[in-house]
PDB file of C-alpha atoms in Angstrom:
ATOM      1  CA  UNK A  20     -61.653  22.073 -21.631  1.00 65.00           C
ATOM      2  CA  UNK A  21     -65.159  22.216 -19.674  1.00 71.00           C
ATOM      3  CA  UNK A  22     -64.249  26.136 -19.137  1.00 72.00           C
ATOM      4  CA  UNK A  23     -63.580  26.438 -22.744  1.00 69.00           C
ATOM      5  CA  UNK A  24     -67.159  24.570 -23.619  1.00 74.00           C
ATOM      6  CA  UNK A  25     -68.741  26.831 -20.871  1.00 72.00           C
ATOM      7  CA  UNK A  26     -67.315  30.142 -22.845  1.00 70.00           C
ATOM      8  CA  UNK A  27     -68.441  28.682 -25.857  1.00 72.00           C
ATOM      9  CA  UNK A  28     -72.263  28.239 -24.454  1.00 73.00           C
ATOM     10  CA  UNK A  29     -72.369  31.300 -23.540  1.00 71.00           C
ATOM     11  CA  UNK A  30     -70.879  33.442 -26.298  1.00 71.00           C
ATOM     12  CA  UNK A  31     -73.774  31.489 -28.473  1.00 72.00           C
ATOM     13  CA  UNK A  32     -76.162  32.731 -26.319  1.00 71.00           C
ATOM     14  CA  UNK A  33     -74.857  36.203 -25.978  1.00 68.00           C
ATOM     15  CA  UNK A  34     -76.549  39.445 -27.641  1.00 66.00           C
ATOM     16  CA  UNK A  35     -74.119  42.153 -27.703  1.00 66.00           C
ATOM     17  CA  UNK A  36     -77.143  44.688 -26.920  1.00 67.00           C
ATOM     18  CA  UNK A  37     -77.809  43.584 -23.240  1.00 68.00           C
ATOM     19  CA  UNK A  38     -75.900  44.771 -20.930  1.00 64.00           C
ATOM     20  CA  UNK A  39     -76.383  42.213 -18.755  1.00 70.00           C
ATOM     21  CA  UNK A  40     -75.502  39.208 -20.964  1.00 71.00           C
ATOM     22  CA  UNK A  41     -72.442  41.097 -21.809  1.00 74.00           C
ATOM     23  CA  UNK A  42     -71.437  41.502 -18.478  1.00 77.00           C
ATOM     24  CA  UNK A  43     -71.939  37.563 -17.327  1.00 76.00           C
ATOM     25  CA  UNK A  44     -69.548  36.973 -21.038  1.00 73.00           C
ATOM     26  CA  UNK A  45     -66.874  38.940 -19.495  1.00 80.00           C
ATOM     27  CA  UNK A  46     -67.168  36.817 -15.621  1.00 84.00           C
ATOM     28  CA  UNK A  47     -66.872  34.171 -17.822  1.00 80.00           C
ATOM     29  CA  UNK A  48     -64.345  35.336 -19.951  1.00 82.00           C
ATOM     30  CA  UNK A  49     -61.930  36.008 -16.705  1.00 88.00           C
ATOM     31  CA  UNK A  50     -62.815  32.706 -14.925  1.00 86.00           C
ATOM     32  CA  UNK A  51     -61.476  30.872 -18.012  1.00 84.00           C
ATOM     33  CA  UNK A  52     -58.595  33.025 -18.675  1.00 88.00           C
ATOM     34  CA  UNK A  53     -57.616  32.179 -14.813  1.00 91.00           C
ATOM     35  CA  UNK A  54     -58.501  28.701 -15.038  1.00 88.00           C
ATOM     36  CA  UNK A  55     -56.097  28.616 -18.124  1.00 88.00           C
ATOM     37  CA  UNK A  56     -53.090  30.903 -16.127  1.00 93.00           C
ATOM     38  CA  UNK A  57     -53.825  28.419 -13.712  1.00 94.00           C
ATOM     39  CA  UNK A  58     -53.400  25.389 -15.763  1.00 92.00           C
ATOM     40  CA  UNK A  59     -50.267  26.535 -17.539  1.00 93.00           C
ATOM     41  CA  UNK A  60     -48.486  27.075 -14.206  1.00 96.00           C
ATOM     42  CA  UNK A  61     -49.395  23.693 -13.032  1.00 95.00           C
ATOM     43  CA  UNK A  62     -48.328  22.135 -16.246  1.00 95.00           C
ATOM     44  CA  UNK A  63     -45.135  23.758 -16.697  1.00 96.00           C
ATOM     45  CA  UNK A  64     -44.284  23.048 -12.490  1.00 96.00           C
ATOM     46  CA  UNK A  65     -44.938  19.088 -13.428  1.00 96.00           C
ATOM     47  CA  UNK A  66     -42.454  19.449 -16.537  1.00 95.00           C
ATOM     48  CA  UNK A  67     -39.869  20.779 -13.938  1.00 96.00           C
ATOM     49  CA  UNK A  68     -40.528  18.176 -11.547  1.00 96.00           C
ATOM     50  CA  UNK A  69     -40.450  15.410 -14.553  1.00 95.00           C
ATOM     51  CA  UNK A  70     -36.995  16.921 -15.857  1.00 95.00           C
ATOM     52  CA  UNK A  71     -35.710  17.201 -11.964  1.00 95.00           C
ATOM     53  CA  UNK A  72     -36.646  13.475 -11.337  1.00 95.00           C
ATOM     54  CA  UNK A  73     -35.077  12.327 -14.887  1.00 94.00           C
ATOM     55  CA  UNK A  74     -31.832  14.297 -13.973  1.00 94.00           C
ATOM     56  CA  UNK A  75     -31.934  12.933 -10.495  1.00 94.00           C
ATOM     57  CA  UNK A  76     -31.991   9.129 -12.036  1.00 93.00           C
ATOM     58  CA  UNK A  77     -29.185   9.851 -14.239  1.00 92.00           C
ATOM     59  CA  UNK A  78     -27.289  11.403 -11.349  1.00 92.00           C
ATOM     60  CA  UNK A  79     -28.154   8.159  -9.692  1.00 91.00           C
ATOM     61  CA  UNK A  80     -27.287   5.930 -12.096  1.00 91.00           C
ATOM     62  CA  UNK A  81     -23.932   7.818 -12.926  1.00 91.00           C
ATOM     63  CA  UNK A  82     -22.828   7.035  -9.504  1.00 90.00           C
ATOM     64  CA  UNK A  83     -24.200   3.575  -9.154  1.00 92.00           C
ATOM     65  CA  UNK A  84     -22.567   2.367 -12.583  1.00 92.00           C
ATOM     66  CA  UNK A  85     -19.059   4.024 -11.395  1.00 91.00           C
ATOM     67  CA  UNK A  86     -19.319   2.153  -8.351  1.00 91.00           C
ATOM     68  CA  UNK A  87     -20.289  -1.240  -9.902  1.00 94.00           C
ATOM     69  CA  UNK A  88     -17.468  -0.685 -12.536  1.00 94.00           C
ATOM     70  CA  UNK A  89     -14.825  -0.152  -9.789  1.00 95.00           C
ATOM     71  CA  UNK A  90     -15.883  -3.015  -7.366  1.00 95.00           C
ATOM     72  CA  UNK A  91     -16.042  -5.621 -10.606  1.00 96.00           C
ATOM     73  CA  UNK A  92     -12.738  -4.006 -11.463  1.00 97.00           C
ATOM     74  CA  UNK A  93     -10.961  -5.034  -7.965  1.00 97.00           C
ATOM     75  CA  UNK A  94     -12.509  -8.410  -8.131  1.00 98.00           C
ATOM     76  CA  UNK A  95     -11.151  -9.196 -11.635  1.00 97.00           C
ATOM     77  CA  UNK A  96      -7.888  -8.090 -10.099  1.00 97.00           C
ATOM     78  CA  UNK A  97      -8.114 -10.140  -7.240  1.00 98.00           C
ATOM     79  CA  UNK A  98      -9.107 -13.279  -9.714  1.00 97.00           C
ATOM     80  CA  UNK A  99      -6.344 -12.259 -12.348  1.00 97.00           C
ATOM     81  CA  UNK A 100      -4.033 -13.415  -9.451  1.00 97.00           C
ATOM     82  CA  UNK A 101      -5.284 -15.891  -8.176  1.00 96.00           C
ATOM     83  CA  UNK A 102      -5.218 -17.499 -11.487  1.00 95.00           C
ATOM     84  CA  UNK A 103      -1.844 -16.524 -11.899  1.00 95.00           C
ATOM     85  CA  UNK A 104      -0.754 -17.593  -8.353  1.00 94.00           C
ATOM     86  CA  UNK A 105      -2.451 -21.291  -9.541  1.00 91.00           C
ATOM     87  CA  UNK A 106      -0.816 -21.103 -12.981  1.00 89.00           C
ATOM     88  CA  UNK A 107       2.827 -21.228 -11.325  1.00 90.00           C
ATOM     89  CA  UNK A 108       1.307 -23.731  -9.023  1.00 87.00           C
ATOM     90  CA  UNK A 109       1.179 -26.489 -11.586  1.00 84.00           C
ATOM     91  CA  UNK A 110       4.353 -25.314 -13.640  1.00 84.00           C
ATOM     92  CA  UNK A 111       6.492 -28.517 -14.111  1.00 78.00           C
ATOM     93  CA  UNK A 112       3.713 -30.763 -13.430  1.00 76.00           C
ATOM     94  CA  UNK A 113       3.611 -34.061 -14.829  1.00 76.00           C
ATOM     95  CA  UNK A 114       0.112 -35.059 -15.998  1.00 75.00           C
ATOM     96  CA  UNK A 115      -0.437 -38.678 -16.325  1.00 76.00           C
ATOM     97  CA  UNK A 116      -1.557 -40.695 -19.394  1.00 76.00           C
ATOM     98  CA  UNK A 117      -5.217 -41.865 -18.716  1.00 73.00           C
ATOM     99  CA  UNK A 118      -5.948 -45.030 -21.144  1.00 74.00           C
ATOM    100  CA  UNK A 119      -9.715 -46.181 -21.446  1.00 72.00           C
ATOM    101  CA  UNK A 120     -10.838 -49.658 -21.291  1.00 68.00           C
ATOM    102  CA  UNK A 121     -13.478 -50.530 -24.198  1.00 68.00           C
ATOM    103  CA  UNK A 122     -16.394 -51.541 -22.175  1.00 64.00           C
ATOM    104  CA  UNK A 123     -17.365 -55.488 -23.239  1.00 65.00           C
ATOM    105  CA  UNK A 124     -21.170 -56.552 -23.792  1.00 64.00           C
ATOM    106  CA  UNK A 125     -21.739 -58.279 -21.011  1.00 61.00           C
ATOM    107  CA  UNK A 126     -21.908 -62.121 -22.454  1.00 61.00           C
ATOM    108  CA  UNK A 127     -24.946 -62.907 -20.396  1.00 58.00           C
ATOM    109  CA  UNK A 128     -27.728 -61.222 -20.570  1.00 62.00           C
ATOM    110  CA  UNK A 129     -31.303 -61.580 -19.201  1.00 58.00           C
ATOM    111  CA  UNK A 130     -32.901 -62.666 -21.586  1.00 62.00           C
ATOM    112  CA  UNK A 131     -30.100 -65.114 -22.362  1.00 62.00           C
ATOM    113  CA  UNK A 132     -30.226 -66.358 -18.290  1.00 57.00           C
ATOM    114  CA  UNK A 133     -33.917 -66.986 -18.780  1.00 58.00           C
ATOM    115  CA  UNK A 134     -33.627 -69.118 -21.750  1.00 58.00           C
ATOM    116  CA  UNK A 135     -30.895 -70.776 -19.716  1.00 54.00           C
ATOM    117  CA  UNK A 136     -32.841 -71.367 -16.900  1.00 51.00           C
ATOM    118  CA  UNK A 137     -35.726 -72.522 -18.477  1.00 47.00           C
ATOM    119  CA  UNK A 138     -33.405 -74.904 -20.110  1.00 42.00           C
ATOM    120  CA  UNK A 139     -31.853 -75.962 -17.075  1.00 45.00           C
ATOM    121  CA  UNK A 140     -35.662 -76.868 -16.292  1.00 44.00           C
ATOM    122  CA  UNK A 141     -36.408 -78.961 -19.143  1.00 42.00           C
ATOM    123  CA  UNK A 142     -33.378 -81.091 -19.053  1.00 40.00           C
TER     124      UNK A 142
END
């Protein structure tokens, strides 16, 4: 961009009868036309590298995730009979009958003991 505002300055300034004015357009001229082959190539060998590295991360990923899937696979497996194996376990078990108590409200309470007391006091 500063070569292109450079070119600019300098075609502005430029009168096509001098020689020498001509000749410092056309230095110009080829140092931004370079600057911009330059450029281009750079650009386009960061795309490659960007596309490489996002190919390289899939690749990655691919063979993570096919990994992960298989190990979480096995240990299902494994847990499937286990489960099983504690399922036959238990076949023809008798579970018992659990009854629950109401819980009472306790007859004395503190309040109740204090007034008691303070009876027991007084009499």
């Amino acid at each position: 961009r500063g070569a292109l505002l450079w070119m600019k300055d300098v075609s502005q300034e430029l009168d096509p009868d001098l020689y020498k004015q001509m000749e410092k357009f056309r230095k110009v001229q080829t140092q931004v036309r370079l600057a911009k082959k330059n450029f281009d190539k750079l650009k386009m060998d960061v795309c490659q590298k960007v596309d490489l590295l996002g190919a390289s991360r899939c690749n990655l990923l691919s063979h993570m995730l096919a990994t992960y899937q298989t190990t979480l696979l096995h240990f299902w497996e494994k847990t499937s009979h286990t489960m099983a194996a504690i399922h036959e376990s238990f076949k023809g078990y008798q579970p018992y009958e659990f009854k629950t108590l109401k819980v009472r409200k306790p007859e004395w309470t503190l309040g109740s003991l204090l007034n008691r007391q303070i009876l027991i006091c007084y009499k």
